[in-house]
Coordinates of C-alpha atoms in Angstrom, one line a residue:
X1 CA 13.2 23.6 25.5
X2 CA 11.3 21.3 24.0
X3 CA 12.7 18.5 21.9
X4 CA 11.6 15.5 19.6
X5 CA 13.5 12.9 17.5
X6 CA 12.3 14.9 14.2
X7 CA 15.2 16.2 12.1
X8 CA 15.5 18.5 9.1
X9 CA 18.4 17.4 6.6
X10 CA 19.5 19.7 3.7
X11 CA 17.2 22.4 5.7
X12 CA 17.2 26.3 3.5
X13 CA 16.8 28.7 5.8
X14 CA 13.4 29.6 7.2
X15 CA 11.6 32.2 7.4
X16 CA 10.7 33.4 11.0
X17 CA 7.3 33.9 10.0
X18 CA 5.6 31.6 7.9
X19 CA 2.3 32.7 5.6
X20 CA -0.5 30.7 6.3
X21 CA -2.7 32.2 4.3
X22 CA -6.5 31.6 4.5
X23 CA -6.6 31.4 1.0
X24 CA -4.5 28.8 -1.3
X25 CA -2.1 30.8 -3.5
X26 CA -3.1 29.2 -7.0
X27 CA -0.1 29.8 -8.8
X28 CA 1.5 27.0 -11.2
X29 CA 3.8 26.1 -9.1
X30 CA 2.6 25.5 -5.5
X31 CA 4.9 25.1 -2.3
X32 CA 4.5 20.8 -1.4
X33 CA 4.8 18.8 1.2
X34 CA 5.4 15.2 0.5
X35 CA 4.4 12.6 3.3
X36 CA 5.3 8.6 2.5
X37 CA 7.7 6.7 3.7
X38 CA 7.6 2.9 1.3
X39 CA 9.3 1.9 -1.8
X40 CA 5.0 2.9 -3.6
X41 CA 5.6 6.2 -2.4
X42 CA 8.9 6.9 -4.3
X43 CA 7.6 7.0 -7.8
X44 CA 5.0 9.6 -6.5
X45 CA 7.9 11.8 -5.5
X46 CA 9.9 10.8 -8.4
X47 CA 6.6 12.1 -10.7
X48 CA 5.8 15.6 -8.7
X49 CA 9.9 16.4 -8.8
X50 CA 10.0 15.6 -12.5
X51 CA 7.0 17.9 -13.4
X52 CA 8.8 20.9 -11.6
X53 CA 6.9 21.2 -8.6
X54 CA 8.7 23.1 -5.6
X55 CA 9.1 20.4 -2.8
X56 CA 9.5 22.2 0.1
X57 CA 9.8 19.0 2.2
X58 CA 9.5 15.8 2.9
X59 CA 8.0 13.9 6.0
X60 CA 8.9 10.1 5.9
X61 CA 9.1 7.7 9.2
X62 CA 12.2 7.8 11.8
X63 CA 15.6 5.3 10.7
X64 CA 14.8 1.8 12.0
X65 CA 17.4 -1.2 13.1
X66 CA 16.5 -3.8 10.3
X67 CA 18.8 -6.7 9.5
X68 CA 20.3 -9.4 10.8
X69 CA 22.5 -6.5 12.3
X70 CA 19.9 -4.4 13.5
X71 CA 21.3 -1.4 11.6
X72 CA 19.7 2.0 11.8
X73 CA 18.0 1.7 8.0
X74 CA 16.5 4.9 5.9
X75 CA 13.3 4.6 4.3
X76 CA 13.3 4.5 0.8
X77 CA 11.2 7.6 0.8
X78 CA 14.2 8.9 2.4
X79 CA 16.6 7.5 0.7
X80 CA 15.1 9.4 -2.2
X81 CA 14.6 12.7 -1.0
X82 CA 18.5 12.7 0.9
X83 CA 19.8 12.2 -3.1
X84 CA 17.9 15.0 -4.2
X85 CA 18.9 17.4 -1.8
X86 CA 15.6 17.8 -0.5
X87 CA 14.2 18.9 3.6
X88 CA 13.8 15.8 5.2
X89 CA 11.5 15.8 8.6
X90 CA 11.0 12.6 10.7
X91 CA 9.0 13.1 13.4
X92 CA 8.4 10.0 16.4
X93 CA 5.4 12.0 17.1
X94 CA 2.8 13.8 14.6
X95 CA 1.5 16.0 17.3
X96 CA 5.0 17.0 18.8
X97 CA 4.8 20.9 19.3
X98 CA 8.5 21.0 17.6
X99 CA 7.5 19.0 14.6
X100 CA 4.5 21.3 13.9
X101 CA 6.6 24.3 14.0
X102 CA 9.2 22.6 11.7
X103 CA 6.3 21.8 9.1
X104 CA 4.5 25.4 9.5
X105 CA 8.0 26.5 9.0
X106 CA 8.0 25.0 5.2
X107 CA 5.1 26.8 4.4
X108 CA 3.7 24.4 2.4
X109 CA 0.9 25.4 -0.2
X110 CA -0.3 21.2 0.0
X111 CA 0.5 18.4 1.1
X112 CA 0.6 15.3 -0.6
X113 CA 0.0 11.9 1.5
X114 CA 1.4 8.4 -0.4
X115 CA 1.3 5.2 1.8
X116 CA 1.9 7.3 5.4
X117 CA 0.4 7.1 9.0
X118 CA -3.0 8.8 10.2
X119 CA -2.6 12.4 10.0
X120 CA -4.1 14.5 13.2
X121 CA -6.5 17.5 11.7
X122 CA -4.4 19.7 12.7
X123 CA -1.3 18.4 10.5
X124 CA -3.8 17.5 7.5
X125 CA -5.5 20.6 7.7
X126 CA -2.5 23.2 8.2
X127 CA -2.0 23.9 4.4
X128 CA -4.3 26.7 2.6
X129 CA -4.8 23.7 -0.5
X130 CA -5.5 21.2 1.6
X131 CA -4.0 17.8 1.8
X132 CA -4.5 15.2 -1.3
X133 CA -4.0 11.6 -0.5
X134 CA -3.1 8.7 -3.0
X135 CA -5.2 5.8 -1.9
X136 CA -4.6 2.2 -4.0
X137 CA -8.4 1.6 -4.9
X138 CA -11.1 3.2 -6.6
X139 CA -12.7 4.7 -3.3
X140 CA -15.1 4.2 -1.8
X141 CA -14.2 0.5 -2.0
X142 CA -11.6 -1.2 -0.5
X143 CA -10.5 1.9 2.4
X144 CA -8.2 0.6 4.6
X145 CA -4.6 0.0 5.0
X146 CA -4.0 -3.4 2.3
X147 CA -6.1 -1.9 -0.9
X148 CA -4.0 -4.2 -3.1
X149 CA -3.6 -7.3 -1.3
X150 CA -7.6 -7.5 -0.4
X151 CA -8.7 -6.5 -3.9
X152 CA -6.7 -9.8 -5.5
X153 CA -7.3 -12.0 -2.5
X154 CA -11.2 -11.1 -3.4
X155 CA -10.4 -12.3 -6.8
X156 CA -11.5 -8.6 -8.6
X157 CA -10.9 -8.2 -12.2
X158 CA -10.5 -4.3 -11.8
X159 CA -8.8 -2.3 -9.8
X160 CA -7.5 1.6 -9.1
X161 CA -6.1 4.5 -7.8
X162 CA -7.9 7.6 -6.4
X163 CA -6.9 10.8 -5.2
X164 CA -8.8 12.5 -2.5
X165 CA -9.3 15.3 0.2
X166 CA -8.1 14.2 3.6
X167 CA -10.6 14.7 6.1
X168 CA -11.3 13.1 9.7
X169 CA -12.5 9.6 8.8
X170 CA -9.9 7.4 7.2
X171 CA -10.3 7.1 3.2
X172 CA -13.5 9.2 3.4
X173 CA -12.9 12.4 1.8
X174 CA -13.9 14.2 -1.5
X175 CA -12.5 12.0 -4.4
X176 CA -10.2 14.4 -6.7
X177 CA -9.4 12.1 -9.8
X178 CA -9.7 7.9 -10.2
X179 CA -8.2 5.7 -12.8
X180 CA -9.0 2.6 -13.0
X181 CA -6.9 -1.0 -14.4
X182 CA -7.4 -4.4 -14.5
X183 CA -6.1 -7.1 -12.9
X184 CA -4.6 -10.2 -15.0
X185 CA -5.7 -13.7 -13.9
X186 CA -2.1 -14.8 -13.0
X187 CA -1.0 -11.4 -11.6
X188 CA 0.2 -11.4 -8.2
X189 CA 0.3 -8.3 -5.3
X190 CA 3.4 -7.7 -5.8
X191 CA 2.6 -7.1 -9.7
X192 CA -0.5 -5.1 -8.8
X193 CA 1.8 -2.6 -6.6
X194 CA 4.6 -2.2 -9.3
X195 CA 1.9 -1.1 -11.9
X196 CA -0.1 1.0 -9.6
X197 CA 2.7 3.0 -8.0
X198 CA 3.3 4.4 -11.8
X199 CA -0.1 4.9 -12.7
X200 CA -0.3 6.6 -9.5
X201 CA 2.6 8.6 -9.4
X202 CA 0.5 10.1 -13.0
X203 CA -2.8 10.7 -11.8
X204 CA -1.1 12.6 -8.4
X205 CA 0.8 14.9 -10.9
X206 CA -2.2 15.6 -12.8
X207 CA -4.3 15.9 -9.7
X208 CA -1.6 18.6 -8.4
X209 CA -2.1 20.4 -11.9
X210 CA -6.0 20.3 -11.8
X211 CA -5.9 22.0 -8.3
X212 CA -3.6 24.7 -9.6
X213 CA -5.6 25.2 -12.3
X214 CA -8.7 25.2 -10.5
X215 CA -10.8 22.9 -12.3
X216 CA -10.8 19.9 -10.3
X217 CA -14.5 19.4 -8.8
X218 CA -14.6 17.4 -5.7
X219 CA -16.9 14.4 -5.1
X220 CA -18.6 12.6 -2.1
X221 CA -18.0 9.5 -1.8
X222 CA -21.4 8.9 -2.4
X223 CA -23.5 7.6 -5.6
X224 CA -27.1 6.5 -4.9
X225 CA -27.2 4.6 -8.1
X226 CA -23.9 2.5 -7.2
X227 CA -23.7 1.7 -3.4
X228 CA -27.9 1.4 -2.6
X229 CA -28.0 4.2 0.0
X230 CA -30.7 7.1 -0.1
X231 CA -30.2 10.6 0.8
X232 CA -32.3 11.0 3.5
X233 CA -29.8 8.1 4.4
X234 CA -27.6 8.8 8.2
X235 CA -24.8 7.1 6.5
X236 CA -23.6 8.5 2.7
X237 CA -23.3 4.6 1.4
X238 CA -24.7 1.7 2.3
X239 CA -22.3 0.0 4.4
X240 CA -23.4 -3.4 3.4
X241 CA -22.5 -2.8 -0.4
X242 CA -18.6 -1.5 0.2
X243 CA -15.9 -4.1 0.2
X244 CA -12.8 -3.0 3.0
X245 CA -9.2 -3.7 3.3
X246 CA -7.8 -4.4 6.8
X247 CA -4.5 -4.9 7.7
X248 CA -3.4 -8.2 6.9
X249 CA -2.4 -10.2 10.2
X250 CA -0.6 -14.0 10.4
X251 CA -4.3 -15.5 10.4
X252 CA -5.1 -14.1 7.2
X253 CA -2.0 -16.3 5.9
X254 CA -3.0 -19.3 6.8
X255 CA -3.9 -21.4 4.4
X256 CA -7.7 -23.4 5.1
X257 CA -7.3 -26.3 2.5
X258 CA -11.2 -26.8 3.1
X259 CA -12.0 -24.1 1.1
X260 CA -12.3 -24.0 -2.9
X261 CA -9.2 -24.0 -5.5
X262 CA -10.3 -20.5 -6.6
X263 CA -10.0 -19.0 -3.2
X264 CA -7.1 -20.4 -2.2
X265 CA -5.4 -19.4 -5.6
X266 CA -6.4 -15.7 -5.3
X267 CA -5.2 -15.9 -0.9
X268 CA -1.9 -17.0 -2.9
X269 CA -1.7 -14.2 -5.2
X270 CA -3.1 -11.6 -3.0
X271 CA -0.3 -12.5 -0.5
X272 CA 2.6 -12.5 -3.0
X273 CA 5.6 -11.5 -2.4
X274 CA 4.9 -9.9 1.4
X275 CA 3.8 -11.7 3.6
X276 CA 2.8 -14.3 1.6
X277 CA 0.5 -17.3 2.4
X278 CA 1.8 -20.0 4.1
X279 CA 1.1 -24.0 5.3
X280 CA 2.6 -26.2 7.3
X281 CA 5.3 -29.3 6.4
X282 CA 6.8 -31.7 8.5
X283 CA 6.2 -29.1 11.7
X284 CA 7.8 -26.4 9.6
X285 CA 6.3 -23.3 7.7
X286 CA 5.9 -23.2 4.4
X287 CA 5.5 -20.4 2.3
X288 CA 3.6 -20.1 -1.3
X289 CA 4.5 -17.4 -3.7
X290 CA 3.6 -18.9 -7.0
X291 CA 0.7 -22.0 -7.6
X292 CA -1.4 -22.9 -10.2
X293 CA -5.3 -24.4 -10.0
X294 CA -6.1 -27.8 -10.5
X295 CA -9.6 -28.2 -11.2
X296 CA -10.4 -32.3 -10.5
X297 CA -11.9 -34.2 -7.7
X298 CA -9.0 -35.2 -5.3
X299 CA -8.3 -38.7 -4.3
X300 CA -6.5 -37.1 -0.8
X301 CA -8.0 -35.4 2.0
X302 CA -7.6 -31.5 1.9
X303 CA -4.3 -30.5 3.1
X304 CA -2.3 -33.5 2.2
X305 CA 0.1 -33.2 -1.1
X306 CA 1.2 -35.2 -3.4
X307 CA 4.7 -35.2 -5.2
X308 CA 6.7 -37.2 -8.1
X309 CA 9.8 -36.0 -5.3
X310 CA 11.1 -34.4 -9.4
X311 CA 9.1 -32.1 -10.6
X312 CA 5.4 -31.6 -8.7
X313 CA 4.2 -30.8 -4.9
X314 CA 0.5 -30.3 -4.8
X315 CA -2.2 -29.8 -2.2
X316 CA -5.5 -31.0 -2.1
X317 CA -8.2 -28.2 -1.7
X318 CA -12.0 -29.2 -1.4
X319 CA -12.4 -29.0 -5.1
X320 CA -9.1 -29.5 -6.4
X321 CA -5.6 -28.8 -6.2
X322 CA -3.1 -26.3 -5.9
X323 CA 0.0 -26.8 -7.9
X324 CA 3.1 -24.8 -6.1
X325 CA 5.3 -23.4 -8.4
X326 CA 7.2 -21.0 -6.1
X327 CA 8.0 -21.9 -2.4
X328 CA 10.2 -21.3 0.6
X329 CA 10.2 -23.7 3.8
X330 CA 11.2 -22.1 7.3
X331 CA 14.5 -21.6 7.2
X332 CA 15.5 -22.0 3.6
X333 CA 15.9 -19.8 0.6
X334 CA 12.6 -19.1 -1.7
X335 CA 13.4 -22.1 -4.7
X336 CA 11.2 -23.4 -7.4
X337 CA 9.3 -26.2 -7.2
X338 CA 11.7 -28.2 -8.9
X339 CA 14.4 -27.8 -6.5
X340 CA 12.7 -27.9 -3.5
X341 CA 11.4 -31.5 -4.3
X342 CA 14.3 -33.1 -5.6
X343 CA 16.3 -31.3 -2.3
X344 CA 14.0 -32.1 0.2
X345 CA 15.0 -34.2 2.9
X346 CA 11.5 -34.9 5.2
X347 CA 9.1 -37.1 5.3
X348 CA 8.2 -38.1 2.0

């Protein structure tokens, strides 16, 4: 028989033969499946539990060893679901023939996706209401897997969530509901995320009830007037007006001290907390969670610094400085500025 590494925790009993109707059963209170496995996910389950919705189950990544012990650890999706008493599904493998029949078994009504893998079609298109993604942007701009991070790193004033229809392309399906917020000058990623996750976690609920209630009317991603394309147009929007959000890698960290204060400012804040943007010192990494701009012509070449060894370290940019506020060197503990300077024992 075949077997995968997917298990069901606090499993009811099924039923041997699951409806999967070709209609969605529009009643108020909707059989869900809840797919997400981060710490942004939680509130969105937190929000559809509180507003009474029947959660039928919940499919969140496998334990991993993390740790300086490398001990099996739950997600915090997980974590959630296990304290409420809820199905929990983890399936290595989306596709796995036992998984599907474990998530046709919940007979699920919809299925709501928050910060989760790809979905095959036919996992994203087993439930008779479809499957409603939470995407942290106001699609079509900024699809991809680091919404947040790009949208400050860009320097945008605005930002937003939006719910949409999955569909086969990634972040491409009928937009449900948006709201949009904006984005403080000094506000960092991490800031951005621990707003939006709420004001996420609202407009899913209200999404969920607009489906029920069937007066939700699904949109294209697609507005002649905003993103330049025509309709005779191959392609619904112009590729060359959307903004995107790819996954951030260690080169996107690096600091260039070449470039402006500005950019390197918003880099800063865009990569704040996780994974954050980082120089070099002395041969060692440094990392920069907290800086402020410094608008003057520099009297140092970019990438050197300047400290009072008390209370300052700052780098020169092309057009400037950046004044670090918040920063950890390879192998210490994240510190102030203060401290780091008055500690610091290379090469001043």
């Amino acid at each position: 028989m075949p077997t995968d590494s997917s298990r069901i925790e606090n499993s009811p009993q099924m039923d041997d033969n699951p409806r999967m109707d070709d209609n969605p059963r529009m009643d108020d209170n909707p059989r869900i499946v809840f797919m997400g496995t981060p710490e942004f996910a939680v509130a969105s389950l937190d929000a559809i539990c509180r507003a009474g919705y029947t959660i039928a189950g919940v499919i969140t990544a496998p334990d991993k060893p993390a740790g300086r012990g490398m001990q099996l650890t739950e997600s915090a999706v997980k974590k959630y679901a296990r304290e409420k008493g809820l199905t929990i599904l983890q399936p290595e493998k989306l596709k796995n023939p036992v998984f599907l029949d474990e998530l046709r078994s919940l007979r699920a009504d919809l299925q709501i996706v928050v910060a989760f893998r790809m979905l095959p079609e036919l996992v994203w298109n087993m439930p008779p209401m479809g499957t409603v993604n939470l995407h942290g942007s106001l699609l079509p701009q900024y699809r991809g897997a680091a919404p947040i991070n790009w949208a400050v790193i860009n320097g945008e004033k605005e930002t937003g969530v939006t719910t949409f229809k999955l569909q086969q392309d990634i972040d491409t399906g009928n937009i449900l509901l948006q709201e949009s917020f904006p984005i403080g000058e000094t506000e960092t990623a991490g800031d951005v995320h621990d707003r939006m996750k709420e004001i996420g976690a609202q407009l899913l609920v209200r999404t969920i009830a607009g489906l029920v209630a069937g007066d939700l009317i699904e949109r294209p991603q697609y507005d002649p007037t905003k993103y330049g394309a025509t309709p005779d147009s191959p392609m619904k929007i112009d590729p060359s007006a959307l903004k995107h959000a790819p996954k951030i890698f260690t080169e996107t960290c690096l600091i260039d001290w070449n470039r402006p204060v500005a950019e390197i400012y918003n880099l800063i804040r865009g990569l704040s907390p996780f994974p954050a943007a980082f120089t070099h010192m002395d041969g060692k990494m440094l990392k920069i969670y907290q800086s402020e701009k410094e608008i003057v012509a520099p009297s140092i070449a970019p990438g050197l610094y300047e400290t009072d060894k008390k209370t300052y370290l700052k780098f020169a940019a092309s057009d400037g400085y950046i004044q670090v506020t918040e920063l950890q060197l390879e192998g210490k503990k994240k510190m102030k500025v203060e401290d780091f300077v008055r500690g610091y024992r290379g090469q001043w």
